[in-house]
mmCIF file of C-alpha atoms in Angstrom:
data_model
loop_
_atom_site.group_PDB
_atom_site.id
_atom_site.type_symbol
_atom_site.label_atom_id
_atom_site.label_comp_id
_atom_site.label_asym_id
_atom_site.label_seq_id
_atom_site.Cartn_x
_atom_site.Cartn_y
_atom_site.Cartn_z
ATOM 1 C CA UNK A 62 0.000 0.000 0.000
ATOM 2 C CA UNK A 63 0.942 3.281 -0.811
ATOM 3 C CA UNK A 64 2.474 5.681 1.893
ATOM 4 C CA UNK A 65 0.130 8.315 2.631
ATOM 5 C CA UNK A 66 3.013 10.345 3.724
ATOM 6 C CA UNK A 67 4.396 11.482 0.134
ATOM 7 C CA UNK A 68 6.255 14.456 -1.061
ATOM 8 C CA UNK A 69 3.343 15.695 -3.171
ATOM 9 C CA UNK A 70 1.321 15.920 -0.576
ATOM 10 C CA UNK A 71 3.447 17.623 1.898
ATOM 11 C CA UNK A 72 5.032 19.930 -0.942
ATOM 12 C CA UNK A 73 1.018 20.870 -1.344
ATOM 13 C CA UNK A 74 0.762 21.147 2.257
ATOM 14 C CA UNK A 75 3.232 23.670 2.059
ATOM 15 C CA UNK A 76 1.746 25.710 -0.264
ATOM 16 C CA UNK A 77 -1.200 26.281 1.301
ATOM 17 C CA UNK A 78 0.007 27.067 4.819
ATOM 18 C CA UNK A 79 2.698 29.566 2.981
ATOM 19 C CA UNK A 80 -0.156 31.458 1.131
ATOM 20 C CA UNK A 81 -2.104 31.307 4.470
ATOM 21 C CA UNK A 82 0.821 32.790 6.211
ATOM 22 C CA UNK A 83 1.143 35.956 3.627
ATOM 23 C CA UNK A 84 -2.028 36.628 4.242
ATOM 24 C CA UNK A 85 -2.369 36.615 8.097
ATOM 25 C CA UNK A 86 1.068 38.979 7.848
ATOM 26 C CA UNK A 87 -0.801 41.287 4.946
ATOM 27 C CA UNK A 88 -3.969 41.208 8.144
ATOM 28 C CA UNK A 89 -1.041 42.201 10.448
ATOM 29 C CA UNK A 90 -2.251 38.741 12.689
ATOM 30 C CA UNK A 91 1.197 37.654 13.742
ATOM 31 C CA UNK A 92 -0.015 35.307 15.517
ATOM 32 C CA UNK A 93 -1.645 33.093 13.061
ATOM 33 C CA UNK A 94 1.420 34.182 10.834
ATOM 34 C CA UNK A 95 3.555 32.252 12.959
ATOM 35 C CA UNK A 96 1.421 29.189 12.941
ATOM 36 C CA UNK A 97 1.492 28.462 9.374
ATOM 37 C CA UNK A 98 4.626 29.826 8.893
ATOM 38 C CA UNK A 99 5.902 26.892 11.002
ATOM 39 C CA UNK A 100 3.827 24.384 9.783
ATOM 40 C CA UNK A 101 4.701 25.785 6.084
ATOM 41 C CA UNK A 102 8.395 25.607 6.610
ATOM 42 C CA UNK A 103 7.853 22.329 8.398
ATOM 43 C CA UNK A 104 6.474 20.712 5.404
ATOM 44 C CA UNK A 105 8.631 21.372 3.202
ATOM 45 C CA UNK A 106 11.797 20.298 5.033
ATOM 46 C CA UNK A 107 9.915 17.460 5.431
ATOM 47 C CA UNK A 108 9.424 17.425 1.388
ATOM 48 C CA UNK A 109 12.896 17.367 0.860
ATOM 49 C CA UNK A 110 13.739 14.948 3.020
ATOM 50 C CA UNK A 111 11.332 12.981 1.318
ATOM 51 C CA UNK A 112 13.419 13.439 -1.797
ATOM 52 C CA UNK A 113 16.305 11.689 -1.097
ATOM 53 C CA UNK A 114 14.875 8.682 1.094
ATOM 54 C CA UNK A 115 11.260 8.444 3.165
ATOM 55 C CA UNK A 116 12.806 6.745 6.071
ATOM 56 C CA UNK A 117 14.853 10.403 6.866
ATOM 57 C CA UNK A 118 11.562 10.922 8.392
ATOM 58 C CA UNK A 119 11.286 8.596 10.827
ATOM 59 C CA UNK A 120 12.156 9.934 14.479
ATOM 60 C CA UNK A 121 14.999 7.519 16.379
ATOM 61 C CA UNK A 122 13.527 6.465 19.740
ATOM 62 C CA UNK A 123 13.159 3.086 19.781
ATOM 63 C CA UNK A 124 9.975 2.502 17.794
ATOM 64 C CA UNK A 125 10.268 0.841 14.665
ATOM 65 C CA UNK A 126 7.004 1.309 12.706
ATOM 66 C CA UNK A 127 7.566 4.134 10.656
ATOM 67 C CA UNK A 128 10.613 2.735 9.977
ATOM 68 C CA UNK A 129 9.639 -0.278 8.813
ATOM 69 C CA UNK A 130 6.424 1.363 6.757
ATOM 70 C CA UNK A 131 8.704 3.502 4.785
ATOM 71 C CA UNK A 132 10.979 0.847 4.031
ATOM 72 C CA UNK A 133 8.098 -0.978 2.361
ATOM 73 C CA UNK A 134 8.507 -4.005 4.741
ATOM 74 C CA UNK A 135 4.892 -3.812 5.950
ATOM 75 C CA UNK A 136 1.803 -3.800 3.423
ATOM 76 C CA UNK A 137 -0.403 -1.756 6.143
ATOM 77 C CA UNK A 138 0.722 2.241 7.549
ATOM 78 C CA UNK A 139 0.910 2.352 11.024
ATOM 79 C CA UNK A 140 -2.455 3.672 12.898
ATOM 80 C CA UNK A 141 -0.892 7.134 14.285
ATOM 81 C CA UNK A 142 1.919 7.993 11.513
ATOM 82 C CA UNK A 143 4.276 9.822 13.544
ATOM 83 C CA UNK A 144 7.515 11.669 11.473
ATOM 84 C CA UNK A 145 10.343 13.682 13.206
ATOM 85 C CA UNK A 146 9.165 17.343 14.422
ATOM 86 C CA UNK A 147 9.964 20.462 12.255
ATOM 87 C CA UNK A 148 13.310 21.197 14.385
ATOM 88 C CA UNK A 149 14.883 17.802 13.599
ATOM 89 C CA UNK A 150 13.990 17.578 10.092
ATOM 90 C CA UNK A 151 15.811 21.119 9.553
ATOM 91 C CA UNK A 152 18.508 19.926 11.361
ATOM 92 C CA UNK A 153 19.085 16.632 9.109
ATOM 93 C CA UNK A 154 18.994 19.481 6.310
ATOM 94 C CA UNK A 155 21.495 21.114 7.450
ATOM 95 C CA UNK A 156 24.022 18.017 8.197
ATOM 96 C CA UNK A 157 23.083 17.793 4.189
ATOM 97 C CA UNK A 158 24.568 21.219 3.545
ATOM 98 C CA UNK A 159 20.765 22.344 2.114
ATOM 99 C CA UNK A 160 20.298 24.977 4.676
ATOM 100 C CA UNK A 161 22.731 27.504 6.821
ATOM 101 C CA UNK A 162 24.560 25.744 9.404
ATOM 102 C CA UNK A 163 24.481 27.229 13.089
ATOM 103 C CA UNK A 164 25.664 29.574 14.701
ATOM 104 C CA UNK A 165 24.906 32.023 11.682
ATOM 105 C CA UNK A 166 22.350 34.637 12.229
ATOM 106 C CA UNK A 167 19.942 33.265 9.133
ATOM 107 C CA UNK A 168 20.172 30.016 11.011
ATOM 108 C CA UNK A 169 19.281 31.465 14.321
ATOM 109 C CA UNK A 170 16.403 33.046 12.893
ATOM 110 C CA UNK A 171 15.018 29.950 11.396
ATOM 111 C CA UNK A 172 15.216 28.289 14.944
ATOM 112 C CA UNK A 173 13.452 31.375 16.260
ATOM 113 C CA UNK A 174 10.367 31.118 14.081
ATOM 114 C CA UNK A 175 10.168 27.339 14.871
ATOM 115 C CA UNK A 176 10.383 28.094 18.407
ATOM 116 C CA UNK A 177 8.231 30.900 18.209
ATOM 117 C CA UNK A 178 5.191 28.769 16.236
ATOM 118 C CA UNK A 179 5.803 25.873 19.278
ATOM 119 C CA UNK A 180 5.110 28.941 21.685
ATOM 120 C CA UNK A 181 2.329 30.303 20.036
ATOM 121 C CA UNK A 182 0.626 26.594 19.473
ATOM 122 C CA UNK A 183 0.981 26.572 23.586
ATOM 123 C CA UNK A 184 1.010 29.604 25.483
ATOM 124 C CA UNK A 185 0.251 32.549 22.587
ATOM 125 C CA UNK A 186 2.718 35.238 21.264
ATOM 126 C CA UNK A 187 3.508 38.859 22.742
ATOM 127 C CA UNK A 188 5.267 41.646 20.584
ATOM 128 C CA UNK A 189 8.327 39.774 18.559
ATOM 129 C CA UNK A 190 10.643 40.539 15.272
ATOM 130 C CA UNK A 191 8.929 39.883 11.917
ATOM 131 C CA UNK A 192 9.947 36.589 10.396
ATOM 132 C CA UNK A 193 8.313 36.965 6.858
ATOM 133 C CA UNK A 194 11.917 37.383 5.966
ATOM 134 C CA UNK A 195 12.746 34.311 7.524
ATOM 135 C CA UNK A 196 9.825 32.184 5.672
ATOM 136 C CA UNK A 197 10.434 33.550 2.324
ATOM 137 C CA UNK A 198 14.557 32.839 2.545
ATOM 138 C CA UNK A 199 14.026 29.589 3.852
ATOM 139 C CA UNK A 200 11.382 28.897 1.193
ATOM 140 C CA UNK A 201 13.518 29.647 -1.182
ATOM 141 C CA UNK A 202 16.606 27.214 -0.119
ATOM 142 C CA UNK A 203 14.407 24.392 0.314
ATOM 143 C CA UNK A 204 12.193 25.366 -3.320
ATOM 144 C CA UNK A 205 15.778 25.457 -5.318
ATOM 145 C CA UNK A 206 16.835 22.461 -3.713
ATOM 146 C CA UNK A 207 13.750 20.647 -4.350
ATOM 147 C CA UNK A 208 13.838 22.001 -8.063
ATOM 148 C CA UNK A 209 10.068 23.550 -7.847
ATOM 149 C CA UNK A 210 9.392 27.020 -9.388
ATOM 150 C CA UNK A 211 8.593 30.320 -7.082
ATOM 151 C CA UNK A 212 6.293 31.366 -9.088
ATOM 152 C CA UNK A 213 4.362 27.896 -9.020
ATOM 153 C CA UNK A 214 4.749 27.646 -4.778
ATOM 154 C CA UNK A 215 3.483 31.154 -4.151
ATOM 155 C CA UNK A 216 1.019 32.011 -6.708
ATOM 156 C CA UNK A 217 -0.342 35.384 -6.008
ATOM 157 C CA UNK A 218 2.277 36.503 -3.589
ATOM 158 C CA UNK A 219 5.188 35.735 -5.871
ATOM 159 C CA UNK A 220 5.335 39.952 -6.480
ATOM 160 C CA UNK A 221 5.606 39.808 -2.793
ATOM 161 C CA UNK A 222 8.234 37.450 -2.227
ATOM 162 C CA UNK A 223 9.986 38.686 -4.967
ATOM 163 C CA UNK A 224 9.901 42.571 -3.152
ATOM 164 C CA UNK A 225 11.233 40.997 0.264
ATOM 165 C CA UNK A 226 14.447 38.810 -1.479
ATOM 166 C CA UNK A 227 15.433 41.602 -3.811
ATOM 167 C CA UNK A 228 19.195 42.630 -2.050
ATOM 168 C CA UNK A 229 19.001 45.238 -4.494
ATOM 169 C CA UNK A 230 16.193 47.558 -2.623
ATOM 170 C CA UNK A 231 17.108 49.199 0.961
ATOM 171 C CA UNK A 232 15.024 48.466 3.571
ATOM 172 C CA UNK A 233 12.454 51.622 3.513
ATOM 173 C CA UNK A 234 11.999 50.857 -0.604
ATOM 174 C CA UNK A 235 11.058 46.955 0.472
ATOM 175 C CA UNK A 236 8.849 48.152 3.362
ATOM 176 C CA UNK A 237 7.263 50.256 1.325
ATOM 177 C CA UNK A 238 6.736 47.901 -1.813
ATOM 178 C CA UNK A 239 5.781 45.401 0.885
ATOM 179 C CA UNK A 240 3.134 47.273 2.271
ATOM 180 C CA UNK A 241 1.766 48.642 -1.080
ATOM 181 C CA UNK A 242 1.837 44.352 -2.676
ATOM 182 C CA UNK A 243 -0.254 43.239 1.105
ATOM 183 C CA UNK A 244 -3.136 46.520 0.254
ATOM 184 C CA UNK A 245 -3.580 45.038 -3.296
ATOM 185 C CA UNK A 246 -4.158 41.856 -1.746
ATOM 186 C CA UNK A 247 -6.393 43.252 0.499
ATOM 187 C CA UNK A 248 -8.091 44.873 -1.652
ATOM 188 C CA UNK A 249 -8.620 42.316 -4.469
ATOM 189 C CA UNK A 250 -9.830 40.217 -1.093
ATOM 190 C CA UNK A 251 -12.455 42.627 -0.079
ATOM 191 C CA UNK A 252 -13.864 43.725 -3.717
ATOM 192 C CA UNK A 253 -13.514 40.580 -5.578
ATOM 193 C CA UNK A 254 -17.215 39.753 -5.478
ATOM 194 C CA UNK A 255 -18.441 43.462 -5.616
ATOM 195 C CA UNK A 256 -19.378 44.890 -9.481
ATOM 196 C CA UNK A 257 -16.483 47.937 -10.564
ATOM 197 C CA UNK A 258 -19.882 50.702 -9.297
ATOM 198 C CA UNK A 259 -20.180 49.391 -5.927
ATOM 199 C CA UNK A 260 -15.975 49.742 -5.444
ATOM 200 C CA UNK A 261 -16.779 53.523 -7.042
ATOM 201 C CA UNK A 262 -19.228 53.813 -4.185
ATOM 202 C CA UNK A 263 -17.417 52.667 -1.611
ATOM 203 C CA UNK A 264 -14.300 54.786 -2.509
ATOM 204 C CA UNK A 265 -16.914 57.583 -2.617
ATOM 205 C CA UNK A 266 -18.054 57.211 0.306
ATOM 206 C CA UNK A 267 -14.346 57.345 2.537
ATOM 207 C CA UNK A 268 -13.122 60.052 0.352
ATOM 208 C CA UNK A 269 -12.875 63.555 1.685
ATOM 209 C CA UNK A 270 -12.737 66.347 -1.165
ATOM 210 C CA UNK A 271 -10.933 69.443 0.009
ATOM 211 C CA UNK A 272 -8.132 71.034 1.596
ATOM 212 C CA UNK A 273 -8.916 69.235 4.902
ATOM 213 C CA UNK A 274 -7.948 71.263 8.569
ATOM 214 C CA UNK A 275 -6.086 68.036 10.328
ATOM 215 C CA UNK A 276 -4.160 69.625 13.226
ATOM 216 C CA UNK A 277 -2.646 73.059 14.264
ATOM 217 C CA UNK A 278 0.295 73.094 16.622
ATOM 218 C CA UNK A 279 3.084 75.360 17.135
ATOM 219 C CA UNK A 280 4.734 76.298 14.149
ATOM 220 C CA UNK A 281 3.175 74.027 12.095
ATOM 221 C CA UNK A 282 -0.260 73.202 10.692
ATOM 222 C CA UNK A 283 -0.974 69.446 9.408
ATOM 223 C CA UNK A 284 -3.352 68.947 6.319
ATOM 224 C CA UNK A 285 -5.512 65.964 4.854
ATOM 225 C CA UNK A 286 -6.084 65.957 0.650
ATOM 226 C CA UNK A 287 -7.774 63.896 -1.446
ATOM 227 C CA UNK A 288 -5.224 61.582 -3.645
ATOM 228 C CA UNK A 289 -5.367 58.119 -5.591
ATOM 229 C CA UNK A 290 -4.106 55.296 -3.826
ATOM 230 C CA UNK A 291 -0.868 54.298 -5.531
ATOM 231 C CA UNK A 292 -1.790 50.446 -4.391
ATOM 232 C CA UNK A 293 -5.679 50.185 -5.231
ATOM 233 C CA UNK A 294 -5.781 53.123 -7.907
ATOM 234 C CA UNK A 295 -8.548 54.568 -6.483
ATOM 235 C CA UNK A 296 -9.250 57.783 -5.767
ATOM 236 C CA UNK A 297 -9.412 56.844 -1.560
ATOM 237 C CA UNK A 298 -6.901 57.792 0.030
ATOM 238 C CA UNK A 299 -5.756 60.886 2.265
ATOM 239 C CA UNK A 300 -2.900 62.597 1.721
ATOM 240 C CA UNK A 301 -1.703 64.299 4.782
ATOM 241 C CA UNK A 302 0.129 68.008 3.834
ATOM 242 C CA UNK A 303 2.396 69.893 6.841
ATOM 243 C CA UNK A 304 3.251 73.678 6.565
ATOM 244 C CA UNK A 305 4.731 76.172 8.840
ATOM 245 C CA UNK A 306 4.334 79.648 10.066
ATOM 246 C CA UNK A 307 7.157 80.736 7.454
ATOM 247 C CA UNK A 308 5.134 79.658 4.202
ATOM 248 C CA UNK A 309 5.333 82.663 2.005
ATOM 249 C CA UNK A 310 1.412 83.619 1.253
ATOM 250 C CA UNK A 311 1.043 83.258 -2.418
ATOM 251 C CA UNK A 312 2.604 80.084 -2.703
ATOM 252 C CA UNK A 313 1.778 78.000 0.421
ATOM 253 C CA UNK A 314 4.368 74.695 0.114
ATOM 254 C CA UNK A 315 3.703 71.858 1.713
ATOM 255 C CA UNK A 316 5.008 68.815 2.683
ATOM 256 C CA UNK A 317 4.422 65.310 2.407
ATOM 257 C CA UNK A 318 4.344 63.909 5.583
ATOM 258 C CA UNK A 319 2.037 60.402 5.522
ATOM 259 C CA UNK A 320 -1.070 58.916 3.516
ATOM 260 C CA UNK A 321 -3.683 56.480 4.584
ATOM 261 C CA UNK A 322 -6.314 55.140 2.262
ATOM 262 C CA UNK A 323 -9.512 54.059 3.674
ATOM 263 C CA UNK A 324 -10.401 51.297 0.843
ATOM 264 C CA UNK A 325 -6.900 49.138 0.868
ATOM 265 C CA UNK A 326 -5.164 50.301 4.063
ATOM 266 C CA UNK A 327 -2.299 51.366 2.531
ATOM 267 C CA UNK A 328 -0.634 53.857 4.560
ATOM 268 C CA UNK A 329 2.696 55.574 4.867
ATOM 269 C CA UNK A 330 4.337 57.234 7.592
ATOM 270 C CA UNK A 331 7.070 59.672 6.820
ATOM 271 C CA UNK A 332 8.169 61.998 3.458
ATOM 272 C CA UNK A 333 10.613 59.434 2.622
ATOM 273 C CA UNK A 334 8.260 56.342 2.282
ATOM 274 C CA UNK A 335 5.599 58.921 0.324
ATOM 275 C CA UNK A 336 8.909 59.703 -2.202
ATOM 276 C CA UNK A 337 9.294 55.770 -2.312
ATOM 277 C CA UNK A 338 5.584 55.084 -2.796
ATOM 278 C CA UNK A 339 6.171 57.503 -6.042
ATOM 279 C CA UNK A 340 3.952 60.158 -5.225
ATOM 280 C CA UNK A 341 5.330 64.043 -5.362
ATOM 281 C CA UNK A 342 6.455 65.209 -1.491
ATOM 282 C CA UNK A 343 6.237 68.803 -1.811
ATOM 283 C CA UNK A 344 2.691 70.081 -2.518
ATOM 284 C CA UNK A 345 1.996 74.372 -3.373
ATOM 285 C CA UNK A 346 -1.378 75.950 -3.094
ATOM 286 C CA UNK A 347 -1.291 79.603 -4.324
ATOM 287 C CA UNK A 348 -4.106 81.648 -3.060
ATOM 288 C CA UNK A 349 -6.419 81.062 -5.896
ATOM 289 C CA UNK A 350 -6.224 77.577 -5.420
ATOM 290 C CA UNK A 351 -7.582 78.229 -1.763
ATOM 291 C CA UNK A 352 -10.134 80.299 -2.610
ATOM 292 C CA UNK A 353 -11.516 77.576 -4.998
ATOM 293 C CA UNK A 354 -11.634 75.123 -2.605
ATOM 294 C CA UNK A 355 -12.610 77.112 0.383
ATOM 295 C CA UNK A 356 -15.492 77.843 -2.760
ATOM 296 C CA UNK A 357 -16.136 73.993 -3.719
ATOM 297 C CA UNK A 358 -16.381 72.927 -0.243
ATOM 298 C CA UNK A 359 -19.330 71.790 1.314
ATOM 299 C CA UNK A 360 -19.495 74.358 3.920
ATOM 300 C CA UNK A 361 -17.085 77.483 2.565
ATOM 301 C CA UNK A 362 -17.459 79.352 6.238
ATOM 302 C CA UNK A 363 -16.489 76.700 7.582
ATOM 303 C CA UNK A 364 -13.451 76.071 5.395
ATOM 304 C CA UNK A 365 -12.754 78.861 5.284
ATOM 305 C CA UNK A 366 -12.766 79.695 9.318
ATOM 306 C CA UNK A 367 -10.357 76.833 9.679
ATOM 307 C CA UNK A 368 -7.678 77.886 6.902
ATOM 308 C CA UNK A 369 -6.848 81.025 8.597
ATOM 309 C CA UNK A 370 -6.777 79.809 12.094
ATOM 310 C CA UNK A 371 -4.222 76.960 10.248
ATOM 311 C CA UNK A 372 -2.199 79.264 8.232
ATOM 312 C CA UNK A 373 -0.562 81.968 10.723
ATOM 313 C CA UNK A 374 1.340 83.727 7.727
ATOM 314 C CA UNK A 375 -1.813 83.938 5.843
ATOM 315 C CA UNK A 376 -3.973 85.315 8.480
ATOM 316 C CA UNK A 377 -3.315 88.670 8.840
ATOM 317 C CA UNK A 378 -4.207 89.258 5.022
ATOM 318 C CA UNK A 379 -6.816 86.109 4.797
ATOM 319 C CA UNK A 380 -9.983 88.335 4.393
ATOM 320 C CA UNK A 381 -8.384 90.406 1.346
ATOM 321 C CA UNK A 382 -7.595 87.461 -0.169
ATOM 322 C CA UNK A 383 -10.387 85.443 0.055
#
């Protein structure tokens, strides 16, 4: 009888808990990232080890049935098929040279996430490092060695994966394209089902048109503006604008400080991830283009009440201009 224990299955095993994994880190769940992270990476040392003989799986304490149903010496599988646990299986891969040897770092990691998906199976997981990293370099020593394409292990993520093993970014670039590939996914998650109107809608409906009072503090006022989403094209997101008290009047610059949009979640934090995101970091509004959207707004007094009391250059000459 066939072993139900075959490297199909647990190279398809694999797959699924990898793809499960990207998508718990994409939901920011670390939690259930670790767990099929683990059981991922598990699988497909397991896979490997498959490769070369089925009997590297069988644990050495004594017991001699998984032993003997791998070597084909029994015509029935054992009841309970038992195989070695994720942390000896790695370590039989690396006495093969197929992945990094202790004591270096990437090794140490890779023990880490095992230990950490043991912990969470237990007792649960507080604050620790992110081991997508981890998963994806490991995934890729064990796919090479196995001879199995990227592309054909992680589907839909393989932009992802790609993003997170290019050397060739820095990190804020591969945070950044991270971030940007996990909104896409979220969003093709969300709107898959919905027809293109009901996405217009929706995007509709968490946009904010205008020149948007966010904060005033000293020496600097903080803006919100309407701008398409450079991960779900969409016209949903909010850009958010900074200025200070020296801003000339007739050419207000501001800066680029942070984005959020409300139908992916795509968000950045800083100028420097908006200039890697693409989008322009320095924004000018002369004072016709405040009086047309203090005009277009939905309530102009309003608006137009909360520009001056933002804009301490502009106020002593805000009621000529406007």
């Amino acid at each position: 009888m066939e072993s139900p224990v075959t490297f199909d299955r647990l190279y398809e095993g694999a797959k699924r808990f990898a793809r499960l994994a990207m998508e718990a880190h994409a939901e920011e769940d670390q939690e259930v990232f670790l767990l099929h992270a683990g059981v991922s990476v598990e699988r497909l040392a397991k896979a490997a080890l498959v490769l070369v003989h089925p009997t590297l799986l069988t644990e050495v304490n004594g017991k001699d049935d998984m032993l003997l149903h791998f070597a084909g010496a029994v015509s029935e599988p054992p009841a309970r098929l038992k195989t070695v646990g994720a942390s000896t299986a790695i370590g039989r891969l690396r006495k093969m040279d197929v992945l990094p040897q202790k004591p270096k770092s990437e090794a140490a990691d890779l023990d880490g996430l095992i230990e950490l998906r043991n912990g969470v199976a237990h007792l649960g997981a507080e604050d620790v490092e992110d081991y997508l990293g981890v998963l994806t370099a490991t995934v890729d020593k064990l796919l090479q060695h196995v001879k199995r394409d990227r592309e054909a292990f992680w589907e839909s993520w393989s932009d992802t994966v790609q993003v997170i093993l290019d050397d060739r970014a820095d990190r804020l670039q591969k945070a950044v394209r991270l971030r940007m590939d996990q909104a896409r996914h979220r969003f093709r998650t969300r709107f898959a089902d919905l027809p293109d109107g009901a996405v217009e809608g929706a995007a509709q409906a968490v946009s904010e048109r205008g020149l948007i009072v966010v904060e005033v503090g000293p020496g600097k006022a903080l803006f919100q503006t309407l701008s398409q989403c450079p991960a779900c094209d969409r016209e949903a997101a909010a850009l958010f604008l900074a200025v200070g008290e020296d801003s000339p009047l007739f050419d207000m610059e501001l800066t680029a400080e942070g984005l959020l949009c409300g139908l992916c979640g795509f968000h950045l934090s800083s100028t420097d991830e908006v200039e890697a995101a693409g989008l322009p970091t320095v924004v000018r509004y002369s004072v016709e283009d405040l009086t047309r959207i203090v005009a277009e707004g939905p309530d102009p007094a309003e608006r137009l009440a909360t520009l001056k009391l933002a804009l301490p250059t502009v106020r002593t000459h805000a009621h000529d201009s406007f």
